[in-house]
Short mmCIF file of C-alpha atoms in Angstrom, two decimals:
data_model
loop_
_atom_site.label_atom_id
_atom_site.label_comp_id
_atom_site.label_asym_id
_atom_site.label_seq_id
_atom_site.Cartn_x
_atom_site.Cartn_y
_atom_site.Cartn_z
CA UNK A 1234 75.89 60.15 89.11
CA UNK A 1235 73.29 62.39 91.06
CA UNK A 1236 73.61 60.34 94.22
CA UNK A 1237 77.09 60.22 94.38
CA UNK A 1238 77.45 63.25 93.69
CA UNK A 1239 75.63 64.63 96.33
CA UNK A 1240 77.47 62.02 98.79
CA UNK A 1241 80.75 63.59 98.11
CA UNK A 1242 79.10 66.89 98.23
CA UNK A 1243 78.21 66.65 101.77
CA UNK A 1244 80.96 64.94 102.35
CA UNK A 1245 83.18 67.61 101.54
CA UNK A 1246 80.96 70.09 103.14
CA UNK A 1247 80.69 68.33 106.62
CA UNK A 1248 84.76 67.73 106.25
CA UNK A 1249 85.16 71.96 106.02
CA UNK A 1250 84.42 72.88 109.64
CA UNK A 1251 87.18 70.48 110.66
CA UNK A 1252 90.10 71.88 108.72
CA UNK A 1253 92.75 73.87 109.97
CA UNK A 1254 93.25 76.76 107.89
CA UNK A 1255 96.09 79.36 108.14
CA UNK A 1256 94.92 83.30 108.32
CA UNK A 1257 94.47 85.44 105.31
CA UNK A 1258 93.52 88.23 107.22
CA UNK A 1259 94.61 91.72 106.83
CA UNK A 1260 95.79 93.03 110.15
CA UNK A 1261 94.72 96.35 109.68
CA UNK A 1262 91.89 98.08 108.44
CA UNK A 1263 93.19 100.92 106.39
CA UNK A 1264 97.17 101.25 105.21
CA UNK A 1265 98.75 102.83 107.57
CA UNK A 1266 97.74 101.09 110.47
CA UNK A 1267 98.21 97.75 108.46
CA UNK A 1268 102.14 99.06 107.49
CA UNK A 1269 102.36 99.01 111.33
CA UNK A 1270 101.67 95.70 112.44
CA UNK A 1271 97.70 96.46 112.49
CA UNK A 1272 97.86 98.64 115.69
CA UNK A 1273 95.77 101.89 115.77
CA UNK A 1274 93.78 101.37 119.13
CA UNK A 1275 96.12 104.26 120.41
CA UNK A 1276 97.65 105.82 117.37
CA UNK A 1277 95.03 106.17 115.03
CA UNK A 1278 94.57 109.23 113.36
CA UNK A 1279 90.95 110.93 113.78
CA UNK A 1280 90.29 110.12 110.33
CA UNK A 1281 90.57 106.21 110.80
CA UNK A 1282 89.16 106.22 114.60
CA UNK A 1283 86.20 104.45 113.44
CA UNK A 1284 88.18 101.89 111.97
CA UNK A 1285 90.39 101.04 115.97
CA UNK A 1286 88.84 102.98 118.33
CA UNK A 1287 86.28 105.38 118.42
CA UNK A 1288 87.74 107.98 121.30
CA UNK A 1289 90.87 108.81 119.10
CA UNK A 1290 88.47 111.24 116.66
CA UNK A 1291 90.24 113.56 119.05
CA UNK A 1292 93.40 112.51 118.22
CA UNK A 1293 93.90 115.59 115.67
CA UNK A 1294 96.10 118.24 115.46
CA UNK A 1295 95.19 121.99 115.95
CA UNK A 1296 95.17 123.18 112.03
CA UNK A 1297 92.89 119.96 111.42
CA UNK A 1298 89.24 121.25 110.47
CA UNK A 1299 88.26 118.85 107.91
CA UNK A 1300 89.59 114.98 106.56
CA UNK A 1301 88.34 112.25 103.96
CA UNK A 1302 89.80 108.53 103.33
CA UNK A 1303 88.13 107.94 100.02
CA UNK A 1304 88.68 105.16 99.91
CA UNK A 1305 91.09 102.33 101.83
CA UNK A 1306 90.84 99.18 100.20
CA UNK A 1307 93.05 95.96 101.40
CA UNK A 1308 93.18 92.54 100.10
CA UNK A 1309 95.05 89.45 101.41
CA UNK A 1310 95.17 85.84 100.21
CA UNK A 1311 97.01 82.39 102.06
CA UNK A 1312 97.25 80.26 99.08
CA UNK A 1313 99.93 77.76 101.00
CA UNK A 1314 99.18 74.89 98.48
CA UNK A 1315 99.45 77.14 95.61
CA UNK A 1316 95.34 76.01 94.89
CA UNK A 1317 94.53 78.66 92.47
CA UNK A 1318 97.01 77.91 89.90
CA UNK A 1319 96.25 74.47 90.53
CA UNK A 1320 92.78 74.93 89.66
CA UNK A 1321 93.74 77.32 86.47
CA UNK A 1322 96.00 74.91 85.22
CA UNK A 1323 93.09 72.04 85.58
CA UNK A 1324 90.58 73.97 84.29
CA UNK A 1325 92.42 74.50 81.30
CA UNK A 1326 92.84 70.95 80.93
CA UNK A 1327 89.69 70.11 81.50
CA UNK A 1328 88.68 72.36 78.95
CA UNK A 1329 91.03 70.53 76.42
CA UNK A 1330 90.51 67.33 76.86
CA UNK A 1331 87.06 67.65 75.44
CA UNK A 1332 88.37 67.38 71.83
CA UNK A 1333 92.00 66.19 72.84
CA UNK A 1334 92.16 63.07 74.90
CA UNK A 1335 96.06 62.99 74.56
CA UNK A 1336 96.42 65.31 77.54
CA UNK A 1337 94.53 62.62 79.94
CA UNK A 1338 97.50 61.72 81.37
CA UNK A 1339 98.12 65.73 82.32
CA UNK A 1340 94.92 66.29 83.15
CA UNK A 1341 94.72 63.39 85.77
CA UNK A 1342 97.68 64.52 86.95
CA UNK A 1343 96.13 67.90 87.41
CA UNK A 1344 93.13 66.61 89.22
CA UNK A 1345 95.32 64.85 91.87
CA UNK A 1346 97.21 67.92 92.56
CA UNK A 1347 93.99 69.65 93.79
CA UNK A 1348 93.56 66.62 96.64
CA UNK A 1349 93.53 68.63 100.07
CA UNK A 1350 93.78 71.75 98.42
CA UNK A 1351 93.24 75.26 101.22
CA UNK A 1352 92.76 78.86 100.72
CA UNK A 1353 91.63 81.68 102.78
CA UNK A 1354 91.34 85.13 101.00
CA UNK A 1355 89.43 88.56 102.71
CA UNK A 1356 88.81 91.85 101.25
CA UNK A 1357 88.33 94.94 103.23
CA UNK A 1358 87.25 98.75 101.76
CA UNK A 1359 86.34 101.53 104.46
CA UNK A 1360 85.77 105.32 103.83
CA UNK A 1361 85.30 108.45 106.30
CA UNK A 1362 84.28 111.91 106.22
CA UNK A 1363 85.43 113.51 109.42
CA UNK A 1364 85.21 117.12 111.21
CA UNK A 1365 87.50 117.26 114.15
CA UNK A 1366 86.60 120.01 116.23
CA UNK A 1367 87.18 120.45 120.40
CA UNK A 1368 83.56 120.41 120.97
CA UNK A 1369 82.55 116.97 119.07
CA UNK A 1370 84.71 115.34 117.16
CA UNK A 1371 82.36 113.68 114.59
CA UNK A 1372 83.39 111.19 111.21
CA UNK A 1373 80.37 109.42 109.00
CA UNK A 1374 81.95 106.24 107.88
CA UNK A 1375 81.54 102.91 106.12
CA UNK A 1376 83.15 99.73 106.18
CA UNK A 1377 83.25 96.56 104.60
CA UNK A 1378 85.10 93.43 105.34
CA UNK A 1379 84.67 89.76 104.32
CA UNK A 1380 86.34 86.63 104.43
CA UNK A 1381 86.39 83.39 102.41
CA UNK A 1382 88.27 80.06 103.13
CA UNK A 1383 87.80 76.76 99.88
CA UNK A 1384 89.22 73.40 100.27
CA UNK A 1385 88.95 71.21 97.21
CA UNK A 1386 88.25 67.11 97.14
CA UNK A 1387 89.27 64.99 94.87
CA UNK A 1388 86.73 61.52 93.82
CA UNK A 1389 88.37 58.35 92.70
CA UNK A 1390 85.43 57.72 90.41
CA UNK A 1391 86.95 60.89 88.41
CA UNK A 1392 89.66 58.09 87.12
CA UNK A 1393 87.38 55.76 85.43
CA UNK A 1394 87.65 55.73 81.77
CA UNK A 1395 84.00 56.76 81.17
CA UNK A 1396 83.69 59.88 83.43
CA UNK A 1397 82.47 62.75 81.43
CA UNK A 1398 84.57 65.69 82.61
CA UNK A 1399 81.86 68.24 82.61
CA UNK A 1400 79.95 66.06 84.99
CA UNK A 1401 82.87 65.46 87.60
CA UNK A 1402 82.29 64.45 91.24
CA UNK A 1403 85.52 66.36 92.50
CA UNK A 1404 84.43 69.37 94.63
CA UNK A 1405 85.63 72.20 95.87
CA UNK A 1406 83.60 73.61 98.71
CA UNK A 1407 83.73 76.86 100.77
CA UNK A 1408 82.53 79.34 103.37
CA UNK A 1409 82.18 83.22 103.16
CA UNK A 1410 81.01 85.49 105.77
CA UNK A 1411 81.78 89.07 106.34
CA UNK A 1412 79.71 92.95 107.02
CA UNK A 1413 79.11 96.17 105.68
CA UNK A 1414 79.17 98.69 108.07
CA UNK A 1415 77.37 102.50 107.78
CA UNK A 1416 77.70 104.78 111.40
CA UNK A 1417 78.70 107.53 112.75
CA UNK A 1418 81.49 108.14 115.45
CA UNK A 1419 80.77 111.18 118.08
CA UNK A 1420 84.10 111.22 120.34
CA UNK A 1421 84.86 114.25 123.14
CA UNK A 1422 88.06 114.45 125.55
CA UNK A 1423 88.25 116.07 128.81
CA UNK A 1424 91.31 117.86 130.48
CA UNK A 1425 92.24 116.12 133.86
CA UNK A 1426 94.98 117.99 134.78
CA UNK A 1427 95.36 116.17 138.78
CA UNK A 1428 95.27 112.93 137.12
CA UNK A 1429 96.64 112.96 133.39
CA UNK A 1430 96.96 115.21 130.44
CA UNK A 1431 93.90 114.38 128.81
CA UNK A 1432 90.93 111.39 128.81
CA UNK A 1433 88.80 110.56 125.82
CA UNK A 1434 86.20 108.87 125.01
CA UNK A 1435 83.91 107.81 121.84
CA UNK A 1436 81.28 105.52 120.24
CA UNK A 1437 80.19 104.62 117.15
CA UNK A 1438 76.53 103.50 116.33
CA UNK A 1439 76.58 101.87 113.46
CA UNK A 1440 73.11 100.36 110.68
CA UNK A 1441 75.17 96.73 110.28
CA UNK A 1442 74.34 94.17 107.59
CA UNK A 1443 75.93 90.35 107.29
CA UNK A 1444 76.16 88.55 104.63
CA UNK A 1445 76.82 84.81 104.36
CA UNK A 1446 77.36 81.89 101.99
CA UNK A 1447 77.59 78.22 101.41
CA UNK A 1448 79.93 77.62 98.55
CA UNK A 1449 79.84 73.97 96.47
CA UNK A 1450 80.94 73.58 92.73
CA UNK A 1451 82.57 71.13 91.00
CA UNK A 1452 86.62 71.71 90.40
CA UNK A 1453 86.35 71.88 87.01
CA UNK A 1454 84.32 75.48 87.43
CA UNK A 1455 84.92 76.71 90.69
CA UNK A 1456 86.10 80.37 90.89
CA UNK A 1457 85.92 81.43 94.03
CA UNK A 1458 82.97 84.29 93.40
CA UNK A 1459 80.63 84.72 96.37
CA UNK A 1460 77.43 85.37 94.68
CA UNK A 1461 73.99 85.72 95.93
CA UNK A 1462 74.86 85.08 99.85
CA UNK A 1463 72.50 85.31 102.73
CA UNK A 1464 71.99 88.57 104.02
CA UNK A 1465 70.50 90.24 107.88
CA UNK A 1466 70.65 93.46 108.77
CA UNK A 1467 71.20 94.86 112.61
CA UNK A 1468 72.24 97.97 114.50
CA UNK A 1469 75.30 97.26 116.27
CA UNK A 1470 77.71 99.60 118.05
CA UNK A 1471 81.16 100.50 119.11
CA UNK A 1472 82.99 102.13 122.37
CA UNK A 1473 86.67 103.46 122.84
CA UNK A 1474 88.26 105.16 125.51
CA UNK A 1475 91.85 106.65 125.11
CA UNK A 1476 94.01 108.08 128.33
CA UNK A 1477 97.03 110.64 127.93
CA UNK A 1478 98.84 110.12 131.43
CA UNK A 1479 101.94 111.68 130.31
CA UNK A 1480 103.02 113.77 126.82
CA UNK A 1481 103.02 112.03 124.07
CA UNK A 1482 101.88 108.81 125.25
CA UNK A 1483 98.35 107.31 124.99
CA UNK A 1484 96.73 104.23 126.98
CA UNK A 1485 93.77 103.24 124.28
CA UNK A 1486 90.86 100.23 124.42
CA UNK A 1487 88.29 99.52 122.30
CA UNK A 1488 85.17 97.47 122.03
CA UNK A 1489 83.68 96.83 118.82
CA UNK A 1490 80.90 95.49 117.74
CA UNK A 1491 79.08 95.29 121.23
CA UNK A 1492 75.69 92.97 120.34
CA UNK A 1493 76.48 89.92 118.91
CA UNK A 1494 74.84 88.83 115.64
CA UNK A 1495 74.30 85.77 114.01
CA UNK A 1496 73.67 84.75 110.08
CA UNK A 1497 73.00 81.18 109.10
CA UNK A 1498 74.64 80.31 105.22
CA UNK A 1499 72.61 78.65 102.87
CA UNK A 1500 71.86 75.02 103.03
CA UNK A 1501 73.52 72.16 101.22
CA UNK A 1502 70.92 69.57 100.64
CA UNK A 1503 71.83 66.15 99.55
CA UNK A 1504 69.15 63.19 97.60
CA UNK A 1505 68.42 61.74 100.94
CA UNK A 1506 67.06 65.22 102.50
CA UNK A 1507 70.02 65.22 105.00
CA UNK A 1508 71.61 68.96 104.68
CA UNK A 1509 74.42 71.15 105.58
CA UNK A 1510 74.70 74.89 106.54
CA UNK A 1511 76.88 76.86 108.92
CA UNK A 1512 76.50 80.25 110.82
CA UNK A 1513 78.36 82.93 110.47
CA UNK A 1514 79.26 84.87 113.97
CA UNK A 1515 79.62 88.87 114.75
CA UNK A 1516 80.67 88.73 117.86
CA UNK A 1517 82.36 91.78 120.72
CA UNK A 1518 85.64 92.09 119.80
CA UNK A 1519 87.73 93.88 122.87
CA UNK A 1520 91.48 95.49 121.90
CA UNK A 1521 94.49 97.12 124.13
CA UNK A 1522 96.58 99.34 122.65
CA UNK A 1523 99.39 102.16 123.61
CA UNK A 1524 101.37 104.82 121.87
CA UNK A 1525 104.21 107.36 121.56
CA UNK A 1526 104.62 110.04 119.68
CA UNK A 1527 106.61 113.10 119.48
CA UNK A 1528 105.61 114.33 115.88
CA UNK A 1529 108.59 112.43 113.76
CA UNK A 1530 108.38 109.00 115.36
CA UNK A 1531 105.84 106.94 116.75
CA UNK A 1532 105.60 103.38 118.00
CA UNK A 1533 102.43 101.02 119.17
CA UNK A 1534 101.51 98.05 120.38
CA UNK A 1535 98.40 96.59 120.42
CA UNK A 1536 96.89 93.11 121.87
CA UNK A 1537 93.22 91.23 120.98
CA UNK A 1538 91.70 90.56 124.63
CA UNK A 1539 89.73 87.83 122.98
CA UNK A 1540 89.68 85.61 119.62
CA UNK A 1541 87.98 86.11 116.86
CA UNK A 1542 86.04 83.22 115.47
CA UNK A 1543 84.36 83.54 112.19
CA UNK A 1544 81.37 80.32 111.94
CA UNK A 1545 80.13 78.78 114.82
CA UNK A 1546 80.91 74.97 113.37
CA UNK A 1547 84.47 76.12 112.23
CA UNK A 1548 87.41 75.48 114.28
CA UNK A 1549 88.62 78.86 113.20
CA UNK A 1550 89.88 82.15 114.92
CA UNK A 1551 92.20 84.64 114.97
CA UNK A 1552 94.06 87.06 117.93
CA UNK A 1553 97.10 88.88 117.15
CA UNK A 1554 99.43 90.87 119.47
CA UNK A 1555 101.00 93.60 117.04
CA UNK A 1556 103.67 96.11 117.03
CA UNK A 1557 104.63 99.60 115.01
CA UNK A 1558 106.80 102.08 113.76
CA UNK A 1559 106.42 105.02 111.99
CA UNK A 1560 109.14 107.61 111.15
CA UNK A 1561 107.47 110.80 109.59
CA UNK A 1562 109.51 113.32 108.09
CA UNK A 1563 108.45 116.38 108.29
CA UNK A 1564 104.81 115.35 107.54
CA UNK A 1565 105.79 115.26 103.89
CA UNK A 1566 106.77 111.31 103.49
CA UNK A 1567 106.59 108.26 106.29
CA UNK A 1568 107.93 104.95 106.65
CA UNK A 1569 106.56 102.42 108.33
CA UNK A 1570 106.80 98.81 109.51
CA UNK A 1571 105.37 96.30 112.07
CA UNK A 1572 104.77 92.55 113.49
CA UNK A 1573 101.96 90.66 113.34
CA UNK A 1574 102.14 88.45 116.31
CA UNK A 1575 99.55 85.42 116.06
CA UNK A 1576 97.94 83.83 119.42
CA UNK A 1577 96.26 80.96 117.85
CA UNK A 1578 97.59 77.74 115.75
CA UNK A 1579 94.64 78.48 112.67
CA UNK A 1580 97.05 81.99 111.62
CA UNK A 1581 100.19 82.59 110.98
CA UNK A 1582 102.43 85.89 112.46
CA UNK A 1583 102.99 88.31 109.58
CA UNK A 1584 105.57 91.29 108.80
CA UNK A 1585 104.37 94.23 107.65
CA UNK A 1586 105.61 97.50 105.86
CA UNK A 1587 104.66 100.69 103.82
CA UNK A 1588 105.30 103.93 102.82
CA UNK A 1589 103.22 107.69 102.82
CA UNK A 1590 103.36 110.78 100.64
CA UNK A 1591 101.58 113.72 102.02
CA UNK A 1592 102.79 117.01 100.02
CA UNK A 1593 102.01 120.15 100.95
CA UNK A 1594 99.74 118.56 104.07
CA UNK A 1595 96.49 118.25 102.01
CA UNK A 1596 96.82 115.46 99.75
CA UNK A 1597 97.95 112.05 100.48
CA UNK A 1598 98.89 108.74 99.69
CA UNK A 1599 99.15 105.73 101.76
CA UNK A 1600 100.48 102.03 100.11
CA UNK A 1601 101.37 98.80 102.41
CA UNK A 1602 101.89 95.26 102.03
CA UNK A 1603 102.11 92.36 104.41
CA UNK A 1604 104.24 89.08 104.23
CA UNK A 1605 103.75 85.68 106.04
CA UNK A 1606 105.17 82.22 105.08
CA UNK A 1607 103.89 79.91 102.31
CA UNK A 1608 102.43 82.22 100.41
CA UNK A 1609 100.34 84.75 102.70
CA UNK A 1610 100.38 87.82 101.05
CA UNK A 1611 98.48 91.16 101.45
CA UNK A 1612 98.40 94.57 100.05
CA UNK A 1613 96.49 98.15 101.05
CA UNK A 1614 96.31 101.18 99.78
CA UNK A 1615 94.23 104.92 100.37
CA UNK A 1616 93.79 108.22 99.29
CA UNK A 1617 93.35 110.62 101.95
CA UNK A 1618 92.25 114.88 101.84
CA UNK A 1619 92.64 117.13 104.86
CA UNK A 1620 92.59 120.64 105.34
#
């Protein structure tokens, strides 16, 4: 059962690369720039500059001395072929048919529903500390973000009479990758009266550590935890510039992590010494954005210059062009909503929305959610503090 095993192992590992997953990715990196469309390259507050653009720390207003996003987290999940129930409802099964082999027939019905089965899932948290001021605008941030896709195989030999179902040869087999990010953004704008109201610029150097992991249980215990990955660590940085031609209106562009990086997964090794592993990429990431606002309603766009491609041997990437509204009533409560455009055939275009309570200016609270077909869902939320 070893060899075979392994076989299938491999084979489903080798197989990954060559899928064509949908996107599960989060447009946005904190809520209110995901509730509108994922754009921020020229709207972003100077609390979540470090997140879209480093120049726009200077994009605060004049009573602003002091902000904190503690913290943003934002989950999505594309689960088109519904895989997770799937495996739930198999694993309970499973777990059944151990003292209960009336529920064969259900449970091998349950095993061929998880043939073929895809999903992509990321997680992102950031938090900033930021002190705008008209000398320096300076924030101390971190971020987070990582992304996991699974596929699941199903083995005929799973059918014979005599398999043990603790010792199946159906596998479900995935890839994780992602970074944690610690840095500081330092952003300063300059009056240019003969050519435009106002020209910024920023950066962001940033201590950067990958992570990265091979993923290959059997379906009858997989659970999608990404335990004990790779790890590297790097200095990396980030640039933004941000151009007021006119009132109200900002020209943004942003280039984020500047050195690529590399991080190769663990290895999957089968009987016959052959092996599998893939490498995670970190790679310059360049964005175009612009803005109005006059105070009660904004709207952005913003377009990725270049994909985004997550493992070297993985057929895999994403670039969105995204849109925004946000209609803020007298800085008390905002509504917002945006477009996810996608540029490549691996994601799908998404709608997104969301809401924002900030009483009495100090406090607030941001919630958004995004929505994409066959079950691509995502959700974000933040606290924020400013005085």
């Amino acid at each position: 059962m070893n060899i075979n095993r392994s076989g299938i192992s491999l084979m489903v590992a080798a197989a990954l690369p060559l899928v064509s997953f949908s996107s599960a990715a989060y447009t946005g990196m904190d809520a209110r720039g995901g509730a509108m469309g994922g754009t921020g390259v020229a709207s972003a507050s100077y609390l979540t500059a470090a997140f879209y653009n480093p120049a726009m720390a200077t994009n605060y207003k004049s009573n602003d001395d002091f902000g904190m996003l503690l913290p943003s987290i934002n989950v999505s999940a594309h689960d088109a072929d519904d895989m997770m129930t799937k495996l739930d409802d198999f694993q309970e099964l499973n777990d059944r048919l151990e003292s209960d082999d009336s529920v064969r027939g259900e449970w091998e019905d349950a095993l061929r529903a998880l043939d073929d089965g895809q999903i992509a899932a990321e997680a992102k948290v950031g938090m900033v500390v930021s002190i705008p001021n008209r000398f320096v605008s300076a924030s101390l941030f971190t971020k987070a973000s990582i992304a996991a896709f699974a596929t699941t195989k199903v083995a005929d030999s799973d059918f014979e009479k005599d398999s043990n179902p603790n010792d199946l040869d159906s596998m479900a087999t995935g890839l994780a990758g992602g970074t944690v990010d610690l840095g500081v953004t330092l952003a300063k704008s300059f009056e240019l009266s003969a050519y435009g109201k106002r020209f910024s610029v920023g950066v962001s150097p940033k201590f950067q550590k990958l992570v990265a992991l091979n993923m290959m249980e059997s379906v009858s215990t997989f659970d999608f935890e990404i335990d004990d990955p790779e790890q590297s660590s790097a200095f990396n940085m980030d640039l933004g510039v941000a151009y007021q031609p006119v009132d109200n209106v900002t020209i943004g562009f942003s280039a984020m992590n500047l050195i690529s990086q590399e991080l190769e997964t663990n290895k999957i090794i089968s009987d016959d010494g052959e092996s599998y592993s893939a490498t995670f990429m970190v790679e310059p990431q360049y964005k175009l954005g612009a803005a109005y606002a006059n105070g009660w309603f904004t709207v952005a766009a913003d377009v990725d210059l270049n994909k985004q491609q997550y493992f070297k041997q993985f057929d895999y990437s994403t670039q969105f062009a995204k849109l925004g509204v946000e209609l803020d009533a007298w800085q008390w409560a905002q509504l917002r909503a945006g477009y996810s455009h996608s540029m490549t055939d691996h994601a799908e275009s998404l709608m997104t929305a969301g809401i924002g309570f900030t009483p009495f200016g100090a406090f607030g609270f941001d919630l958004a959610g995004q929505f994409g077909k066959d079950n691509n869902y995502g959700v974000s939320a933040q606290l924020v503090f400013t005085l």
